[in-house]
PDB file of C-alpha atoms in Angstrom:
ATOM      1  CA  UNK A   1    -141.266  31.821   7.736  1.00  0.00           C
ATOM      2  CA  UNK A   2    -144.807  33.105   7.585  1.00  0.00           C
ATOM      3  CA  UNK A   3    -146.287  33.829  11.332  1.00  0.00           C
ATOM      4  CA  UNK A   4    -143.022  34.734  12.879  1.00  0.00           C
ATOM      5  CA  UNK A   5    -143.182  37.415  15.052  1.00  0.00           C
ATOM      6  CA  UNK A   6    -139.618  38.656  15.152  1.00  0.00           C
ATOM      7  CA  UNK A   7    -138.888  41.311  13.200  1.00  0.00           C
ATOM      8  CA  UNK A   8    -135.851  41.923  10.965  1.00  0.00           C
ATOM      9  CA  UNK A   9    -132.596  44.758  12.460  1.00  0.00           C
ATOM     10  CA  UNK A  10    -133.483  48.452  11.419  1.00  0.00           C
ATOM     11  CA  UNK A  11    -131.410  49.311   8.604  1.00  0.00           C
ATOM     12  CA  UNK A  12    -129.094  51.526   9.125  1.00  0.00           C
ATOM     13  CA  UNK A  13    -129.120  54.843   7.652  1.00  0.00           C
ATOM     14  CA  UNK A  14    -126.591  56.941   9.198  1.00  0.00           C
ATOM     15  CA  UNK A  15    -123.115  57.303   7.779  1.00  0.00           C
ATOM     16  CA  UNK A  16    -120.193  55.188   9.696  1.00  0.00           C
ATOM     17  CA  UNK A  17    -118.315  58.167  10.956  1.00  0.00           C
ATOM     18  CA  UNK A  18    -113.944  56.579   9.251  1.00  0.00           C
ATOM     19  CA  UNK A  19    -111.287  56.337  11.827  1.00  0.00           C
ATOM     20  CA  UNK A  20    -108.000  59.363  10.820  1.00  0.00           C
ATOM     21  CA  UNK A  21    -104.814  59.524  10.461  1.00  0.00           C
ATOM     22  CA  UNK A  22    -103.110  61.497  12.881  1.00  0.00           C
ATOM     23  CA  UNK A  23    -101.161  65.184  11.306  1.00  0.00           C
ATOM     24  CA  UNK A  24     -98.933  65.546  14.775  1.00  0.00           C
ATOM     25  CA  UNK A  25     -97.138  62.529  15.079  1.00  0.00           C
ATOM     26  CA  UNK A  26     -95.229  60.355  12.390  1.00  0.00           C
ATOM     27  CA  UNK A  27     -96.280  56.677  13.038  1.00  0.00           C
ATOM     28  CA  UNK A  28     -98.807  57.139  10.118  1.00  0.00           C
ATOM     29  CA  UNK A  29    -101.543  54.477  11.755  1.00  0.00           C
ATOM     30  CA  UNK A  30    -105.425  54.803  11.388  1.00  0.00           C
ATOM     31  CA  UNK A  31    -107.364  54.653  14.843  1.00  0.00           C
ATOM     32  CA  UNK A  32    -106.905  56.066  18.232  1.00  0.00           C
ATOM     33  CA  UNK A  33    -103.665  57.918  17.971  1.00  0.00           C
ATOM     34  CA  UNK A  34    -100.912  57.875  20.858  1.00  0.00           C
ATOM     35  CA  UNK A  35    -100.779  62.051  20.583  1.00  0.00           C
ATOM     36  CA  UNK A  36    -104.288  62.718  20.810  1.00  0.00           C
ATOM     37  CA  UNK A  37    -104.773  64.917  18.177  1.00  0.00           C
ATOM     38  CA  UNK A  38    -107.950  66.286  16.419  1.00  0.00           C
ATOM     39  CA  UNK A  39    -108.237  63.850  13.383  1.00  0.00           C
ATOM     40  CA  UNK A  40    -106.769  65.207   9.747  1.00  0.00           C
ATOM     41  CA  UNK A  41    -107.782  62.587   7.302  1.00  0.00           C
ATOM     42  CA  UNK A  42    -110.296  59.827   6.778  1.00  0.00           C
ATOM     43  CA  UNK A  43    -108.717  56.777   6.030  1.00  0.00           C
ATOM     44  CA  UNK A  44    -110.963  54.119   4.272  1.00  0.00           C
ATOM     45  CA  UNK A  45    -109.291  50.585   4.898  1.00  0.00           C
ATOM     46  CA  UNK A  46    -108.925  50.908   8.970  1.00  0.00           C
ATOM     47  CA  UNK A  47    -108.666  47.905   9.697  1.00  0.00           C
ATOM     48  CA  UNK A  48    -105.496  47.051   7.909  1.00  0.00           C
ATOM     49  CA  UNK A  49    -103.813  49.678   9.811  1.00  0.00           C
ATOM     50  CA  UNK A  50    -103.537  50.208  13.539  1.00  0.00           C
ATOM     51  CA  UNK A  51    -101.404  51.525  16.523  1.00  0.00           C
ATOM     52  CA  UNK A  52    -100.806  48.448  18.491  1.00  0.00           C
ATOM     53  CA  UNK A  53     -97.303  49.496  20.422  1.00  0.00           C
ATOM     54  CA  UNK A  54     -96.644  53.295  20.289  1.00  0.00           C
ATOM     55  CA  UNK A  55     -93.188  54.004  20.967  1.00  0.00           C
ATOM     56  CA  UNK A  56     -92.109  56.896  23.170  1.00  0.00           C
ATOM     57  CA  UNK A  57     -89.440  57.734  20.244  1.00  0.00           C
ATOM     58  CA  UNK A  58     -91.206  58.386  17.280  1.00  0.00           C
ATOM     59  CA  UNK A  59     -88.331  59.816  15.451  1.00  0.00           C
ATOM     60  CA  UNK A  60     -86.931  59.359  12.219  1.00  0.00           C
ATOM     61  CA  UNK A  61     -83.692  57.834  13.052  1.00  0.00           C
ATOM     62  CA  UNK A  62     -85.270  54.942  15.284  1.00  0.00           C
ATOM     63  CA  UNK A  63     -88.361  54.395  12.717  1.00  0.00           C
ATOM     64  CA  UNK A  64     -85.644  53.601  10.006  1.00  0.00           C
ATOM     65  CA  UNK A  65     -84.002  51.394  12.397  1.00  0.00           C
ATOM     66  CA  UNK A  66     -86.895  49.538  13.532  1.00  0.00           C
ATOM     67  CA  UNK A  67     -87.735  49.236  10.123  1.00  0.00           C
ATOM     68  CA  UNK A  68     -84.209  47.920   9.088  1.00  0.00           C
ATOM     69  CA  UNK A  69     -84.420  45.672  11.722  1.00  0.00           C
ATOM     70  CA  UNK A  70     -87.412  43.781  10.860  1.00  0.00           C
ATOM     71  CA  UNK A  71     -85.850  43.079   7.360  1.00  0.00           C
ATOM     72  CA  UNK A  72     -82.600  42.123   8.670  1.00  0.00           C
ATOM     73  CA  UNK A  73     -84.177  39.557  10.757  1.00  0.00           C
ATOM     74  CA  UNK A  74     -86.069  37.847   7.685  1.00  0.00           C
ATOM     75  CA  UNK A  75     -82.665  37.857   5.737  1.00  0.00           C
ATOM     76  CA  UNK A  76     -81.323  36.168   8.641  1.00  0.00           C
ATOM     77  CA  UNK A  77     -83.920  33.361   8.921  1.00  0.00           C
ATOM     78  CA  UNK A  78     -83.012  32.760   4.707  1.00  0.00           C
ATOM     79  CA  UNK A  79     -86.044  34.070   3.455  1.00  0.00           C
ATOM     80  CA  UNK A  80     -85.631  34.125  -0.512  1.00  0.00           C
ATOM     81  CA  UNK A  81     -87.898  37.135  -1.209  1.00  0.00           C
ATOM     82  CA  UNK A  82     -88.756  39.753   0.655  1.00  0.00           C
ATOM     83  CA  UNK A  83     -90.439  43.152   0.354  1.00  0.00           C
ATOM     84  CA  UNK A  84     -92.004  43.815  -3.909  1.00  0.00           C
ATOM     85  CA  UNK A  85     -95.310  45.028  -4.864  1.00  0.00           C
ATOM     86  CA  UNK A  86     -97.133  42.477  -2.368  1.00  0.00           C
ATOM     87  CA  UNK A  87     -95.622  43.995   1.233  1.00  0.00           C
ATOM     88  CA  UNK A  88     -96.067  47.762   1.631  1.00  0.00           C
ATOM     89  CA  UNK A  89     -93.194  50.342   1.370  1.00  0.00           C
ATOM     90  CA  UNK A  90     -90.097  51.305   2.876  1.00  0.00           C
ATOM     91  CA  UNK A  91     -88.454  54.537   3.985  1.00  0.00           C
ATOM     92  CA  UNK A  92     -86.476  55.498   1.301  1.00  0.00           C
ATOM     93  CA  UNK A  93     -84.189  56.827   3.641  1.00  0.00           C
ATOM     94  CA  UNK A  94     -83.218  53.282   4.276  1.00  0.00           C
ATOM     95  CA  UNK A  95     -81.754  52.382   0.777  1.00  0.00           C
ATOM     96  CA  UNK A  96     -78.154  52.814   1.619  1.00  0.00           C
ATOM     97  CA  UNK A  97     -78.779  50.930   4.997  1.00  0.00           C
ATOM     98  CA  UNK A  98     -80.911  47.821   3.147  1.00  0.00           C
ATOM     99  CA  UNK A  99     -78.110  47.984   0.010  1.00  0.00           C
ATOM    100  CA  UNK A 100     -75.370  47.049   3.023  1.00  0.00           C
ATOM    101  CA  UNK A 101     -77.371  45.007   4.475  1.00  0.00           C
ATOM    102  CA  UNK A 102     -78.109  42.899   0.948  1.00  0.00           C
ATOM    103  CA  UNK A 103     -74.329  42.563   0.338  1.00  0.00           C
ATOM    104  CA  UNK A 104     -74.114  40.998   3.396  1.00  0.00           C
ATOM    105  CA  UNK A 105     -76.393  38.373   3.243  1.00  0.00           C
ATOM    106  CA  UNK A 106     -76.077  38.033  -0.643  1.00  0.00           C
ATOM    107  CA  UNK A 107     -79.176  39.397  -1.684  1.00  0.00           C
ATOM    108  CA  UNK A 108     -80.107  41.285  -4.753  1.00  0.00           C
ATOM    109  CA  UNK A 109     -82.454  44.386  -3.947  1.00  0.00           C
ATOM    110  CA  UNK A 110     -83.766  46.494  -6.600  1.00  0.00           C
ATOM    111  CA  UNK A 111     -85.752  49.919  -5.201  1.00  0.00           C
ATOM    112  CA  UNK A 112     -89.016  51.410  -7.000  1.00  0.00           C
ATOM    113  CA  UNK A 113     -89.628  54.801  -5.504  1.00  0.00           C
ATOM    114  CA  UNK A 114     -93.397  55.443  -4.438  1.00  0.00           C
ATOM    115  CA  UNK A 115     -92.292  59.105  -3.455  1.00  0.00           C
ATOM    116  CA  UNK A 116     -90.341  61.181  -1.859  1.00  0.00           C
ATOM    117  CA  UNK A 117     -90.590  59.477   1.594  1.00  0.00           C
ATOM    118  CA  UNK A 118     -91.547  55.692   0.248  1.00  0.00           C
ATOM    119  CA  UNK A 119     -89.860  52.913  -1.936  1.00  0.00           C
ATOM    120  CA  UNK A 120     -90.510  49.805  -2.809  1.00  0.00           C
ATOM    121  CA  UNK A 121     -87.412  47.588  -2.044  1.00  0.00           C
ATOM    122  CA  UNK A 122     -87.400  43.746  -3.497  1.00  0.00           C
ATOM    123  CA  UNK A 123     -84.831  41.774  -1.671  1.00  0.00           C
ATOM    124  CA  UNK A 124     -83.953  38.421  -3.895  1.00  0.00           C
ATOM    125  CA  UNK A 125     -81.531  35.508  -2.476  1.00  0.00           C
ATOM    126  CA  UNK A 126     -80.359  33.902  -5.146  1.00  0.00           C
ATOM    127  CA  UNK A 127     -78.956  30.125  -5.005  1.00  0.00           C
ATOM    128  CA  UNK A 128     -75.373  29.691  -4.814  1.00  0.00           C
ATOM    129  CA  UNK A 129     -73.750  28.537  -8.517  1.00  0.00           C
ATOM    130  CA  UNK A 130     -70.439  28.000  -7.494  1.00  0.00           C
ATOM    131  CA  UNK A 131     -69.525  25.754  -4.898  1.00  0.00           C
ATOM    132  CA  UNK A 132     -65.955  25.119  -3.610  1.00  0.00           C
ATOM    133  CA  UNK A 133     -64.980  21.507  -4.743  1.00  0.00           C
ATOM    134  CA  UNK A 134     -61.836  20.531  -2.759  1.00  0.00           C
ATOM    135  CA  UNK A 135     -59.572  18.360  -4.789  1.00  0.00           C
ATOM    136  CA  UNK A 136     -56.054  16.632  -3.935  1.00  0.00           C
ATOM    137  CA  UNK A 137     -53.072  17.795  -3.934  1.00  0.00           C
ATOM    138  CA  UNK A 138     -50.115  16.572  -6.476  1.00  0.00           C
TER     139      UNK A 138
END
């Protein structure tokens, strides 16, 4: 519009300063970290990862359970695929728990390592082919 007298934002010319990951503690989320340590490491994509419930144990043993826990609860609700190259990795550490854990629901789970410390586990439920026809009795 010709005549208007409002004039367009400033553009901005400083550099966003990127949120870190935090060195000291292992929960591994971008943002404000629950130790308050000096940042280590930019991290690019911040908003896909944040601290929203920092737990007072932040050891290994109850971050593998946690994590077991979550994907025990989808196999319970029947989910027919979970994890793969579309959901973000595991602790490997939890491939003996998750193979136990897909024998007893009847899942198939196949485990691509990332690393040392991450996998990629695919959990499959697969339809039943048999079925138990009851028949009479001579």
């Amino acid at each position: 519009m010709t005549g208007s007298n409002q004039t367009p934002p400033p553009a901005q010319t400083e550099e966003q300063e990127l949120p870190y990951i935090c060195d000291e503690c292992t929960h591994g989320y971008a943002g404000t970290c629950c130790c308050s340590a000096p940042p280590a490491q930019p991290v690019d994509d911040a908003a896909e990862f944040q601290c929203l419930v920092p737990f007072p144990d932040q050891s290994d043993s109850f971050v593998n359970g946690f994590e077991a826990g979550m994907v025990w609860q989808r196999m319970i609700n029947g989910e027919r695929l979970i994890g793969g190259n579309e959901e973000i990795a595991m602790h490997s550490a939890n491939a003996d728990v998750f193979r136990r854990m897909a024998s007893a629901h009847g899942y198939d789970v196949t485990v691509e390592r990332c690393d040392q410390e991450w996998a990629i586990f695919t959990f499959t439920k697969w339809p039943k082919r048999f079925k138990i026809v009851e028949g009479s009795q001579s």
